[in-house]
Structures are given as structure tokens and as C-alpha cells.
Coordinates of C-alpha atoms in Angstrom, one line a residue:
Chain Q
M1 CA 68.0 -52.6 137.1
T2 CA 69.4 -53.0 133.6
R3 CA 72.7 -51.3 133.1
L4 CA 73.4 -50.1 129.7
V5 CA 76.9 -48.7 128.8
V6 CA 77.5 -46.8 125.6
V7 CA 81.1 -46.7 124.4
S8 CA 81.8 -44.0 121.9
A9 CA 85.1 -43.5 120.2
G10 CA 84.5 -40.3 118.1
L11 CA 87.4 -37.8 118.2
S12 CA 85.8 -34.6 117.1
N13 CA 83.3 -32.5 118.9
P14 CA 80.5 -32.5 117.9
S15 CA 81.0 -36.1 116.7
S16 CA 78.9 -38.0 114.3
T17 CA 80.0 -41.1 116.2
R18 CA 78.5 -39.7 119.4
L19 CA 75.3 -38.7 117.4
L20 CA 74.8 -42.3 116.2
A21 CA 75.6 -43.5 119.8
D22 CA 72.9 -41.2 121.1
R23 CA 70.3 -42.4 118.6
L24 CA 71.0 -46.0 119.5
T25 CA 70.8 -45.2 123.2
T26 CA 67.5 -43.6 122.9
A27 CA 66.1 -46.5 120.8
A28 CA 67.5 -49.0 123.3
L29 CA 66.0 -47.1 126.3
D30 CA 62.6 -47.1 124.6
R31 CA 62.7 -50.9 124.9
L32 CA 64.5 -51.1 128.3
P33 CA 62.5 -48.7 130.3
G34 CA 64.2 -47.7 133.6
A35 CA 67.6 -48.8 132.4
E36 CA 70.6 -46.9 133.8
V37 CA 72.8 -45.5 131.1
T38 CA 76.5 -44.8 131.4
H39 CA 78.3 -43.0 128.6
V40 CA 82.0 -43.8 128.1
E41 CA 83.5 -41.2 125.8
L42 CA 86.9 -42.6 124.9
R43 CA 88.4 -39.3 123.7
D44 CA 88.3 -38.1 127.3
L45 CA 90.1 -41.2 128.4
A46 CA 92.8 -41.3 125.6
H47 CA 95.7 -40.4 127.8
A48 CA 94.7 -42.8 130.6
I49 CA 94.2 -45.6 128.0
A50 CA 97.8 -45.0 126.7
D51 CA 99.1 -45.0 130.3
N52 CA 97.2 -48.3 131.0
L53 CA 98.8 -49.9 127.9
L54 CA 102.2 -49.0 129.5
T55 CA 101.6 -49.5 133.1
G56 CA 99.1 -52.4 133.1
F57 CA 96.4 -50.8 135.3
P58 CA 93.6 -48.3 134.7
S59 CA 93.7 -45.1 136.6
G60 CA 91.0 -42.6 137.7
E61 CA 88.1 -42.2 135.4
L62 CA 89.3 -45.0 133.1
A63 CA 89.1 -47.4 136.0
E64 CA 85.5 -46.2 136.5
A65 CA 84.7 -46.8 132.8
V66 CA 86.3 -50.3 132.9
A67 CA 84.2 -51.1 136.0
A68 CA 81.0 -49.8 134.3
V69 CA 81.7 -52.0 131.2
A70 CA 82.5 -55.0 133.4
Q71 CA 79.1 -54.6 135.2
A72 CA 77.1 -53.8 132.1
D73 CA 74.1 -55.8 131.1
A74 CA 74.3 -54.5 127.6
L75 CA 76.8 -52.5 125.6
V76 CA 76.5 -50.2 122.6
V77 CA 79.9 -49.6 121.0
V78 CA 80.4 -47.1 118.3
T79 CA 83.7 -46.4 116.4
P80 CA 84.6 -44.1 113.6
V81 CA 86.3 -46.0 110.7
F82 CA 89.9 -45.3 110.4
S83 CA 92.1 -46.9 107.7
A84 CA 89.4 -49.5 106.9
S85 CA 88.9 -50.6 110.5
Y86 CA 87.9 -49.5 114.0
S87 CA 90.0 -46.6 115.3
G88 CA 93.1 -47.4 117.4
L89 CA 91.7 -45.7 120.4
F90 CA 88.5 -47.9 120.2
K91 CA 90.7 -51.1 120.0
S92 CA 93.0 -49.9 122.8
F93 CA 90.1 -49.5 125.2
F94 CA 89.1 -53.1 124.6
D95 CA 92.7 -54.1 124.8
V96 CA 93.1 -53.0 128.3
L97 CA 90.1 -54.9 129.7
D98 CA 91.0 -58.0 131.7
P99 CA 90.3 -61.2 129.8
G100 CA 86.7 -62.4 130.3
T101 CA 85.4 -58.9 131.1
L102 CA 82.8 -59.0 128.3
E103 CA 81.9 -62.7 128.5
G104 CA 78.3 -63.2 127.7
T105 CA 77.5 -59.4 127.4
P106 CA 75.1 -58.5 124.6
V107 CA 76.6 -55.9 122.3
L108 CA 75.2 -53.6 119.6
L109 CA 78.0 -52.9 117.1
A110 CA 78.0 -49.6 115.3
A111 CA 80.3 -47.5 113.2
T112 CA 80.4 -44.2 111.3
A113 CA 82.4 -43.3 108.2
G114 CA 82.8 -40.7 105.5
T115 CA 81.9 -43.1 102.8
P116 CA 79.4 -46.1 102.6
R117 CA 82.2 -48.2 101.0
H118 CA 83.4 -49.0 104.6
S119 CA 80.0 -50.6 105.6
L120 CA 81.4 -54.1 105.9
V121 CA 83.7 -52.9 108.7
L122 CA 81.1 -54.1 111.2
D123 CA 81.2 -57.7 110.0
H124 CA 84.9 -57.8 109.0
A125 CA 86.5 -56.0 112.0
L126 CA 84.1 -55.4 114.9
R127 CA 82.3 -58.7 115.0
P128 CA 85.4 -60.9 115.0
L129 CA 86.8 -58.6 117.8
F130 CA 83.7 -59.1 120.0
S131 CA 83.4 -62.7 119.2
Y132 CA 87.0 -63.1 120.4
L133 CA 86.1 -61.2 123.6
R134 CA 83.3 -63.7 124.1
A135 CA 80.6 -60.9 124.0
V136 CA 77.4 -61.6 122.2
P137 CA 77.0 -59.2 119.3
V138 CA 73.4 -58.8 118.1
P139 CA 72.8 -59.7 114.4
T140 CA 72.1 -56.2 113.2
G141 CA 74.9 -53.8 113.3
V142 CA 74.4 -50.2 112.5
F143 CA 76.8 -48.4 110.0
A144 CA 76.3 -44.8 109.2
A145 CA 78.2 -43.0 106.4
A146 CA 77.7 -39.3 106.3
E147 CA 75.0 -39.6 103.7
D148 CA 73.0 -42.0 105.8
F149 CA 72.1 -39.2 108.2
A150 CA 69.6 -38.1 105.5
S151 CA 68.2 -41.6 105.1
P152 CA 65.1 -43.0 106.8
E153 CA 66.7 -46.4 106.4
L154 CA 69.2 -45.5 109.2
A155 CA 66.3 -45.0 111.6
A156 CA 64.9 -48.4 110.7
R157 CA 68.2 -50.1 111.3
V158 CA 68.7 -48.2 114.6
E159 CA 65.2 -49.5 115.7
R160 CA 65.9 -53.1 114.5
A161 CA 69.3 -53.2 116.2
A162 CA 68.0 -51.7 119.5
G163 CA 65.2 -54.2 119.5
E164 CA 67.6 -57.1 119.1
L165 CA 69.7 -55.7 122.0
A166 CA 66.7 -55.3 124.2
D167 CA 65.6 -58.9 123.4
A168 CA 69.0 -60.3 124.1
V169 CA 69.0 -58.6 127.5
T170 CA 65.5 -59.7 128.3
R171 CA 65.9 -63.3 127.0
R172 CA 69.2 -64.1 128.6
P173 CA 70.3 -62.0 131.5
R174 CA 74.0 -61.8 131.7
P175 CA 75.6 -64.5 133.9
H176 CA 76.8 -63.2 137.2
A177 CA 80.6 -62.6 137.0
V178 CA 82.5 -64.8 139.5
D179 CA 84.8 -62.9 141.9
P180 CA 87.9 -65.0 142.2
F181 CA 88.7 -63.3 145.5
A182 CA 85.2 -63.9 147.1
D183 CA 85.0 -67.5 145.7
V184 CA 88.6 -68.7 146.0
T185 CA 89.5 -72.2 144.7
P186 CA 90.6 -74.3 147.8
F187 CA 94.3 -75.2 147.5
A188 CA 93.6 -79.0 147.7
E189 CA 91.8 -78.6 144.4
L190 CA 94.7 -76.7 142.9
L191 CA 97.0 -79.4 144.2
G192 CA 94.9 -81.9 142.1
Chain K
M1 CA 110.2 -55.9 161.7
Q2 CA 112.7 -56.2 158.9
F3 CA 113.7 -53.5 156.5
G4 CA 115.7 -54.0 153.4
I5 CA 116.0 -53.6 149.6
F6 CA 115.1 -55.6 146.6
S7 CA 116.8 -55.3 143.2
V8 CA 115.5 -56.5 139.8
G9 CA 119.0 -56.2 138.4
D10 CA 118.2 -54.2 135.2
L11 CA 120.9 -53.0 133.0
T12 CA 119.6 -49.5 132.0
A13 CA 121.2 -46.6 130.5
D14 CA 121.5 -43.5 132.8
P15 CA 119.2 -41.2 130.9
T16 CA 121.1 -38.1 132.2
T17 CA 124.4 -39.3 130.6
G18 CA 123.2 -41.9 128.1
R19 CA 125.7 -44.3 129.4
T20 CA 124.8 -48.0 130.1
P21 CA 127.0 -49.6 132.7
T22 CA 128.8 -52.8 131.6
E23 CA 127.5 -56.1 132.9
Q24 CA 130.4 -56.4 135.3
E25 CA 129.8 -52.9 136.6
R26 CA 126.2 -53.6 137.3
I27 CA 126.9 -57.0 138.9
K28 CA 129.6 -55.5 141.1
A29 CA 127.3 -52.5 141.9
T30 CA 124.7 -55.0 143.1
V31 CA 127.2 -56.5 145.6
A32 CA 128.3 -52.9 146.7
I33 CA 124.6 -52.1 147.3
A34 CA 124.0 -55.2 149.4
K35 CA 127.1 -54.6 151.5
K36 CA 126.1 -51.0 152.1
A37 CA 122.6 -52.1 153.1
E38 CA 124.2 -54.1 156.0
E39 CA 126.5 -51.2 156.8
V40 CA 123.7 -48.7 157.2
G41 CA 121.7 -51.1 159.4
L42 CA 119.2 -52.6 157.0
D43 CA 118.2 -56.2 157.6
V44 CA 117.5 -57.8 154.1
F45 CA 118.8 -57.8 150.6
A46 CA 116.8 -59.7 147.9
T47 CA 117.8 -60.2 144.3
G48 CA 115.5 -60.8 141.4
E49 CA 115.9 -63.6 138.8
H50 CA 115.9 -63.0 135.1
H51 CA 117.0 -65.0 132.1
N52 CA 116.9 -62.4 129.5
E53 CA 118.4 -59.0 128.5
P54 CA 118.7 -56.4 129.8
F55 CA 119.1 -58.0 133.3
I56 CA 122.1 -59.3 135.1
S57 CA 120.2 -61.3 137.7
S58 CA 120.6 -64.9 136.3
N59 CA 122.2 -67.3 138.7
P60 CA 120.9 -65.6 141.9
T61 CA 122.6 -68.2 144.2
A62 CA 126.1 -67.2 143.1
T63 CA 125.3 -63.6 143.8
L64 CA 123.7 -64.3 147.2
A65 CA 126.6 -66.6 148.3
Y66 CA 129.2 -64.0 147.2
I67 CA 127.3 -61.3 149.1
G68 CA 126.9 -63.7 152.1
A69 CA 130.7 -64.1 152.3
Q70 CA 131.2 -60.4 152.6
T71 CA 128.4 -59.7 155.2
S72 CA 127.6 -61.0 158.6
T73 CA 124.1 -60.0 159.6
L74 CA 122.4 -59.3 156.4
Q75 CA 119.5 -61.7 155.6
L76 CA 119.7 -62.8 151.9
S77 CA 116.5 -63.4 149.9
T78 CA 115.1 -63.5 146.4
A79 CA 112.5 -61.4 144.7
T80 CA 111.6 -63.6 143.2
T81 CA 112.9 -67.2 142.5
L82 CA 111.2 -68.6 139.4
I83 CA 109.3 -71.6 140.7
T84 CA 107.8 -72.1 137.3
T85 CA 110.8 -72.5 135.0
T86 CA 113.4 -73.6 137.5
D87 CA 113.7 -77.3 138.3
P88 CA 112.5 -77.5 142.0
V89 CA 115.2 -80.2 142.5
L90 CA 117.8 -77.6 141.7
I91 CA 116.2 -75.0 143.8
A92 CA 116.3 -77.4 146.7
E93 CA 119.9 -78.2 146.2
D94 CA 121.3 -74.8 145.4
Y95 CA 119.5 -72.9 148.1
A96 CA 120.3 -75.4 150.8
K97 CA 123.9 -75.0 149.8
V98 CA 123.8 -71.3 150.2
Q99 CA 121.9 -71.6 153.5
H100 CA 124.9 -73.6 154.8
L101 CA 127.4 -71.1 153.5
V102 CA 125.7 -68.1 155.0
D103 CA 124.9 -69.8 158.4
G104 CA 121.2 -69.8 157.8
R105 CA 120.7 -66.1 156.7
L106 CA 118.7 -67.2 153.8
D107 CA 115.0 -67.2 152.7
L108 CA 113.3 -67.2 149.4
M109 CA 110.3 -65.7 147.6
M110 CA 108.6 -67.7 144.9
G111 CA 107.3 -66.0 141.8
R112 CA 106.1 -67.1 138.5
G113 CA 107.9 -64.7 136.1
N114 CA 106.1 -62.8 133.4
T115 CA 108.6 -63.0 130.4
G116 CA 106.9 -65.2 127.8
P117 CA 109.9 -66.7 126.0
V118 CA 111.6 -67.7 129.2
Y119 CA 109.1 -70.5 129.6
P120 CA 109.8 -72.2 126.3
W121 CA 113.5 -71.6 126.8
F122 CA 113.3 -73.7 129.9
G123 CA 110.8 -76.2 128.3
K124 CA 107.7 -74.9 129.9
D125 CA 104.4 -73.2 128.9
I126 CA 103.4 -69.8 130.4
R127 CA 99.8 -70.8 130.3
Q128 CA 100.6 -73.5 132.8
G129 CA 102.1 -70.9 135.2
I130 CA 99.9 -71.5 138.2
P131 CA 99.9 -75.4 137.9
L132 CA 103.7 -75.2 137.6
A133 CA 104.0 -73.0 140.7
V134 CA 101.7 -75.3 142.6
E135 CA 103.3 -78.7 141.7
N136 CA 106.9 -77.5 141.7
Y137 CA 106.6 -75.9 145.1
A138 CA 104.8 -79.0 146.6
L139 CA 107.8 -81.0 145.4
L140 CA 110.3 -78.5 146.7
R141 CA 108.7 -78.7 150.2
R142 CA 109.0 -82.4 150.3
L143 CA 112.6 -82.3 149.1
W144 CA 113.5 -80.1 152.1
R145 CA 111.4 -82.0 154.6
E146 CA 111.8 -85.7 153.7
H147 CA 115.1 -87.3 153.4
T148 CA 114.2 -89.8 150.6
V149 CA 111.6 -88.8 148.1
D150 CA 109.6 -90.9 145.6
W151 CA 107.7 -88.5 143.4
E152 CA 105.7 -88.3 140.2
G153 CA 104.1 -85.3 138.7
R154 CA 103.1 -83.6 135.4
F155 CA 106.0 -81.3 134.8
R156 CA 109.3 -83.0 135.5
S157 CA 110.8 -86.5 135.3
P158 CA 109.7 -88.8 138.2
L159 CA 112.1 -89.4 141.2
Q160 CA 112.6 -92.7 142.9
G161 CA 114.9 -92.7 146.0
Y162 CA 116.1 -89.2 145.6
T163 CA 117.8 -87.3 148.4
S164 CA 118.4 -83.5 147.9
T165 CA 121.8 -82.6 149.3
P166 CA 122.9 -80.8 151.2
R167 CA 120.1 -81.2 153.7
P168 CA 118.7 -77.9 155.0
L169 CA 120.9 -76.4 157.7
D170 CA 119.9 -77.9 161.1
D171 CA 117.0 -79.5 159.2
V172 CA 115.3 -76.1 159.0
P173 CA 114.1 -75.4 155.5
P174 CA 114.6 -71.8 154.4
F175 CA 111.5 -69.7 155.1
V176 CA 109.5 -69.1 152.0
W177 CA 107.4 -66.2 150.8
H178 CA 105.1 -66.4 147.8
G179 CA 104.8 -63.3 145.6
S180 CA 102.1 -62.4 143.2
I181 CA 100.5 -59.1 142.1
R182 CA 96.9 -60.3 141.5
S183 CA 96.5 -64.1 141.2
P184 CA 94.4 -65.3 144.2
E185 CA 95.7 -68.8 143.7
I186 CA 99.1 -67.7 145.0
A187 CA 97.7 -66.0 148.1
E188 CA 95.8 -69.2 148.7
Q189 CA 99.0 -71.2 148.3
A190 CA 100.9 -69.1 150.8
A191 CA 98.0 -69.4 153.3
Y192 CA 97.6 -73.2 152.8
Y193 CA 101.2 -73.9 153.8
G194 CA 101.4 -71.0 156.4
D195 CA 104.2 -69.6 154.4
G196 CA 104.8 -65.8 154.0
F197 CA 103.0 -63.7 151.4
F198 CA 104.9 -60.9 149.7
H199 CA 103.3 -58.2 147.5
N200 CA 105.7 -56.4 145.3
H201 CA 103.7 -53.2 145.9
I202 CA 105.5 -51.2 143.3
F203 CA 104.2 -50.2 139.9
W204 CA 100.6 -51.2 140.7
P205 CA 97.9 -49.5 142.7
P206 CA 97.6 -50.4 146.4
S207 CA 94.1 -51.8 145.7
H208 CA 95.8 -54.9 144.3
T209 CA 97.9 -55.2 147.4
A210 CA 95.0 -54.8 149.8
R211 CA 92.9 -57.4 148.1
M212 CA 95.7 -60.0 147.9
V213 CA 96.9 -59.5 151.4
A214 CA 93.2 -59.6 152.8
L215 CA 92.7 -62.9 151.0
Y216 CA 96.0 -64.4 152.3
R217 CA 95.2 -63.3 155.8
Q218 CA 91.7 -64.7 155.7
R219 CA 92.9 -68.0 154.3
F220 CA 95.9 -68.2 156.6
E221 CA 93.4 -68.2 159.5
H222 CA 91.1 -70.7 157.7
Y223 CA 94.0 -73.2 157.4
G224 CA 94.6 -72.9 161.1
H225 CA 98.0 -71.2 161.2
G226 CA 96.9 -68.5 163.5
S227 CA 94.6 -65.4 163.4
A228 CA 94.5 -63.4 160.2
D229 CA 96.5 -60.5 161.7
Q230 CA 99.3 -62.9 162.6
A231 CA 99.9 -64.0 159.0
I232 CA 103.4 -63.2 157.7
V233 CA 103.2 -60.3 155.3
G234 CA 105.9 -58.6 153.3
L235 CA 105.6 -55.5 151.1
G236 CA 107.7 -53.8 148.5
G237 CA 107.9 -50.1 148.0
Q238 CA 109.7 -47.7 145.7
V239 CA 111.4 -44.5 146.9
F240 CA 113.7 -41.8 145.9
M241 CA 114.7 -39.2 148.5
R242 CA 116.7 -36.0 149.0
K243 CA 116.7 -33.8 152.1
R244 CA 114.5 -31.4 150.2
S245 CA 111.5 -32.8 148.5
Q246 CA 111.8 -30.6 145.4
D247 CA 115.4 -31.7 144.8
A248 CA 114.2 -35.4 144.9
V249 CA 111.6 -34.7 142.3
A250 CA 113.9 -32.8 140.0
E251 CA 116.7 -35.4 140.2
F252 CA 114.5 -38.4 139.9
R253 CA 112.3 -37.1 137.1
P254 CA 114.5 -38.1 134.1
Y255 CA 114.9 -41.6 135.6
F256 CA 111.2 -41.8 136.0
D257 CA 110.3 -40.5 132.6
N258 CA 112.7 -43.1 130.9
A259 CA 112.2 -46.0 133.2
P260 CA 111.6 -49.5 132.0
V261 CA 108.0 -50.7 132.8
Y262 CA 106.3 -47.4 133.3
G263 CA 108.4 -44.8 131.5
H264 CA 107.0 -42.5 128.8
G265 CA 103.5 -43.2 130.3
P266 CA 102.0 -41.4 133.3
S267 CA 103.6 -38.3 134.8
L268 CA 105.7 -38.7 138.0
E269 CA 102.9 -36.9 139.9
D270 CA 100.2 -39.2 138.6
F271 CA 102.2 -42.4 139.2
T272 CA 103.0 -41.2 142.7
S273 CA 99.4 -40.8 143.6
Q274 CA 98.3 -44.0 141.8
T275 CA 101.0 -46.4 143.1
P276 CA 103.1 -46.6 146.3
L277 CA 106.0 -44.7 144.7
T278 CA 107.2 -41.9 146.9
V279 CA 109.6 -39.2 145.7
G280 CA 110.4 -36.6 148.3
S281 CA 112.0 -36.1 151.7
P282 CA 112.7 -38.8 154.2
Q283 CA 109.8 -37.5 156.2
Q284 CA 107.5 -38.1 153.3
V285 CA 108.8 -41.5 152.8
I286 CA 108.3 -42.2 156.5
E287 CA 104.6 -41.0 156.5
R288 CA 103.8 -42.8 153.2
T289 CA 105.3 -46.1 154.5
L290 CA 103.6 -46.0 157.8
G291 CA 100.3 -45.7 155.8
F292 CA 100.9 -49.1 154.2
R293 CA 99.7 -50.9 157.3
E294 CA 96.3 -49.2 157.0
Y295 CA 95.5 -51.4 154.1
A296 CA 97.9 -54.3 154.7
G297 CA 97.7 -54.7 158.4
D298 CA 100.8 -54.9 160.6
Y299 CA 103.4 -56.7 158.6
Q300 CA 106.9 -58.2 159.0
R301 CA 109.1 -57.1 156.1
Q302 CA 109.4 -54.0 154.1
L303 CA 111.7 -54.0 151.0
F304 CA 112.4 -50.9 149.0
L305 CA 113.3 -50.7 145.3
I306 CA 116.0 -48.1 145.0
D307 CA 118.4 -49.2 142.3
H308 CA 116.6 -49.4 139.0
A309 CA 116.1 -47.2 135.9
G310 CA 119.8 -46.5 135.4
L311 CA 120.3 -44.6 138.7
P312 CA 124.1 -44.5 139.2
L313 CA 125.7 -46.5 142.1
K314 CA 126.7 -43.3 144.0
T315 CA 123.1 -42.1 144.0
V316 CA 121.9 -45.5 145.1
L317 CA 124.4 -45.6 148.0
E318 CA 123.2 -42.1 149.1
Q319 CA 119.7 -43.4 149.1
L320 CA 120.9 -46.3 151.4
D321 CA 122.5 -43.6 153.7
L322 CA 119.1 -41.8 154.0
L323 CA 117.2 -45.0 154.6
G324 CA 119.7 -46.2 157.3
E325 CA 120.1 -42.8 159.0
E326 CA 116.7 -41.1 158.7
V327 CA 114.0 -43.4 157.6
V328 CA 114.4 -47.0 158.9
P329 CA 115.1 -46.1 162.6
V330 CA 111.9 -44.1 162.8
L331 CA 109.9 -46.7 160.9
R332 CA 111.2 -49.4 163.3
R333 CA 110.0 -47.4 166.3
E334 CA 106.7 -46.4 164.9
F335 CA 105.7 -49.7 163.5
E336 CA 106.5 -51.5 166.8
A337 CA 104.6 -48.9 168.7
L338 CA 101.5 -49.6 166.6
R339 CA 101.8 -53.4 166.5
P340 CA 99.5 -55.4 168.9
A341 CA 101.5 -57.8 171.2
H342 CA 100.1 -60.9 169.6
V343 CA 101.3 -60.0 166.1
P344 CA 104.8 -61.2 165.3
S345 CA 107.4 -58.6 164.5
D346 CA 109.5 -60.7 162.3
P347 CA 109.0 -63.7 159.9
P348 CA 110.0 -67.1 161.5
L349 CA 113.6 -67.2 160.2
H350 CA 116.3 -69.8 160.9
P351 CA 117.3 -68.6 164.5
A352 CA 113.7 -68.2 165.5
V353 CA 112.8 -71.7 164.4
L354 CA 115.9 -73.1 166.2
A355 CA 115.0 -71.2 169.4
Q356 CA 111.4 -72.5 169.2
R357 CA 112.7 -76.1 168.8
A358 CA 115.0 -75.7 171.8
A359 CA 112.2 -74.4 173.9
A360 CA 109.9 -77.3 172.8
Q361 CA 112.6 -79.8 173.7
Q362 CA 113.1 -78.2 177.1
D363 CA 109.3 -78.4 177.7
E364 CA 109.4 -82.1 176.8
E365 CA 112.2 -82.8 179.1
A366 CA 110.5 -80.9 181.9
V367 CA 107.5 -83.0 181.4
A368 CA 109.5 -86.2 181.2

């Protein structure tokens, strides 16, 4: 079964970031029937994320969210734009993941902002971040300024991006992550 | 089973007074703590090794030899010796010297160190941490087991006709533990050699400990050193005690809230449930500690961290009194009662190896 995880970093409630995340989820599910969806709402994990930055390990619900992201076949990530980039909370969540967690995972990038002048944040901030994390961002990102919620073009972009995400999942199933504890390197190899 | 304490040697302001001890005060306090550990009936004192502020734990062999001169039964150890950035030739020489001075009361725990700049300061690269630990330790083993060593590797200058002096006391190399929080390669290394594995078991969730110890045990058996439950395991632990639980919590909270590593993060209550930290009465410490064997199996050495985060010496000595009087005697009894007969109580330290050797000689003579 395909596991779709939706990470949303909106801070208000109701949140336009969550609204966009939900639209993307619905569109992705139309193309990935039967997929299991997990929502990760970063606002609820904000304290745990700060704790993880200090202690080096995720606790409680954050540990569950990290595990869900690690096992995801596809990700939808949505951040509000703060000071011309992703929000600090959004970045901090990806900062606490172990290296390699997102390797090979198809990702749909999305952002919301108060003004359309931030639209390049997807390609100038999010795309390099997810390339660094060795995820596989799909070509179409979805940016929604407040006024886009009145535009039919938003729906078209949502559909196109969701289609690309579904194609990526179907075309290239995510490689199975290696468990270094189950598949230990024999010491003779380490000795060289 | 051995019980003791391990110290990282941090120089931290006491948050209740704002006063930071001088380096000399902290260094002398470390000695006082170790001596007190012996006095109250604990078995082991282990010192950390750091080469940066705010720590006083550089040059661990000087500290251990000095403590060794003022104690008579206390086992001296490290937590950890930096096998990555320290020349294994110097480790071989320095620790063999201490081993002689303290009549064999010495073992070591190998660790990699996680302070980025320390690696380049000693001419190394932190990204090579595992290969350094593997190669350096392989050389260290040879230096203690072979009289004359020819050697060439990736990380230090080659050796031709080198003999490490002094030779290990009675030709018994110090027992070695390998410590790592979550690198499977180090559990594998400990298992390969049949050395001990120590999990620091503080500041991190027990799930890390369980996974590392399970891997070590499984591989220990794989390499033919005995059954998995006979592997030599040590665990850390962090405690703060008062007779009444609420007094312990109230007194420790400012130290917890301002501690290096985890301070200003999770609450004391959260951290207590997420990690092995126990703040409460001696009885609570006993119960929590006895629970460690449920995920780590029956083990051979338990070390407690009791002297960090700016706790004053007087308080630390009171903790040792509680450990010695109320906690450790019960733990000894309870752990031994639970331990199956075929699982060793203690790590194979110097006297045990000598006794084993004498027994083997007798057998040979009997056969002859």
C-alpha cells in the first residue's frame, strides 16, 4: 500500500497552509487510490521539535511523525512563507531527521504567502533544501498567495503537481531503506 | 557485578549560586569524588576525556594514576578514551604505565568523541570517525599483544620494529569496552574482538541502548565468544536522590533546567520518562535500575553520572553516601539473584585473567 505523508507547517487555525495541503492531498489520493494518508501538523509538534534540536532525539508524537516520514512512499510538504523563505518550524522539522531519511522519496513542494511576490520561494528555497536531502521533488510546485484561492489556475496547478507526484510513485517505487542493525557490515570488511 | 560512577569533567556554573568552580577546584573535586566512591563501597571510577572548554578532563592518565595512588580497591576506567584522535601508540604506552602503577586496577572504554574541532586540532577528520576507531584500535591491540610490531595503516606513520613499553602488567592487556550511542559498527567491533560493550545510557532514550546491546550480544555469539547472554555489557545511568522524592526533584530542578546538553529543553518530568534519568528516592533509583536488565539483559557493570551540571562537591558526596548505603547493596543482591548461573557477574579483569591462566597451567601440568 502506498503511504502518503503530508507535512504542513501553518501556524494559525484555520490555516491557509493546511487548506492547500488538504487540496493537494485530495488530488494526490484521486491518483493513488487506496493510499494511506498521514497528516503531520508541525504546529502540534513545535515544542517537541525544539526539544529534539537540544537533546538530539525525537520524543512521543514527534518520533511517530519522523517514523511516518521515513517510511513514506511520497511526501507533500507545505510551508507558509516567512521572511522570504520557508518558516523556521518547517526547516527545523527537516533538520531533526537523520541523514538519508528522505533519500529517493518523491516530494510535492508547496507554499502559501500573503503576496504573490514570494512565488519563487519554491524554487529558490524549498527545492535546494529537498535536493540536499536527496529527496526527489516533482517539477511542479504549488504556490498559493491569498488571492490565488480565487483563481481556477490554482486548481490546475494542484492537479498537475498531484499527477506528477502519483507518476513518480508509480514509476519508481521508493528503494527499500537499509536497516543498519538488521544488515550489519561484518567487521572484517570494516578492517579493510 | 560492578557498580561505580563516571564523570565527564564539565566545568559548569552552579545555577543556584552563579559561581563556577576554578579548574583546580573541579580537578581536586574529581579526585575527592573518586576516593569517596571507594570509601562507600563502589567498585569503579571512570573519567571522560575532553580537549576543549569547559572541561577539565584532558590527560586522563594523570588523573587516574593520581587517584590510583590514593585508593586500593577502586577499579579505574575511562568514559571514554578517544581512540580516534589519540595516537594509539601513546594509548598503549600511557595506559600500560598506569596499569603497572595501580597494580592492574585499570580498564578502558573506547569512544570516538563528538566535538568537531577536536579532530582537526589533532590532525584528523571527523568524517573518518569510524575508520579511525577501527584502525587505531586494531593497532592498539597488537601493541599490547605482540612484543615487536611492524605496522602500516592509513592514519599514522608506519612502525618498523617498535615495542610499546612498559609491556602490559603480567602480559595481560587492560580490558577494553567500546562505547557508542547508535553506531552499529562499534557494537560490531566490540563483538568481533569479544571485548565489552558499554552504552552510555544517559541523555538518550533506552531504545538506542536496547538496539545496540542486542546487536552486540547477537554478534558476540556469532563470533564464537560465548552465548549472547554471556557478552560483557556495561550501562550508564543518571540519578539524583534524596530520602524524599519531592526533595530530590525540587533540589535537582535548577541543575536540570540549566544543564549542558539538555538544559532549556524538555521538562525534568518529560526527560525522566524519555531517558534513564531518575530523580527521586533511593527506592525509585533501585526500581528503575533493576528495570535496565529487562531491555539490556543481565549485565556486568553499572556506572552512574552524578557530578555534572554544576552540582556542588558536597551534594555529589551525599549522592555517593546514598548510593553506597542504600542503593548499591540492594542492587548487588537483586541483580545476582536474577542472574542465571552461566552469565558472568563481572567483566574479565586483571585478577580474573591471571586466575584463569593459573588454572589453565595447572590443567596442563596435570595432563603432563
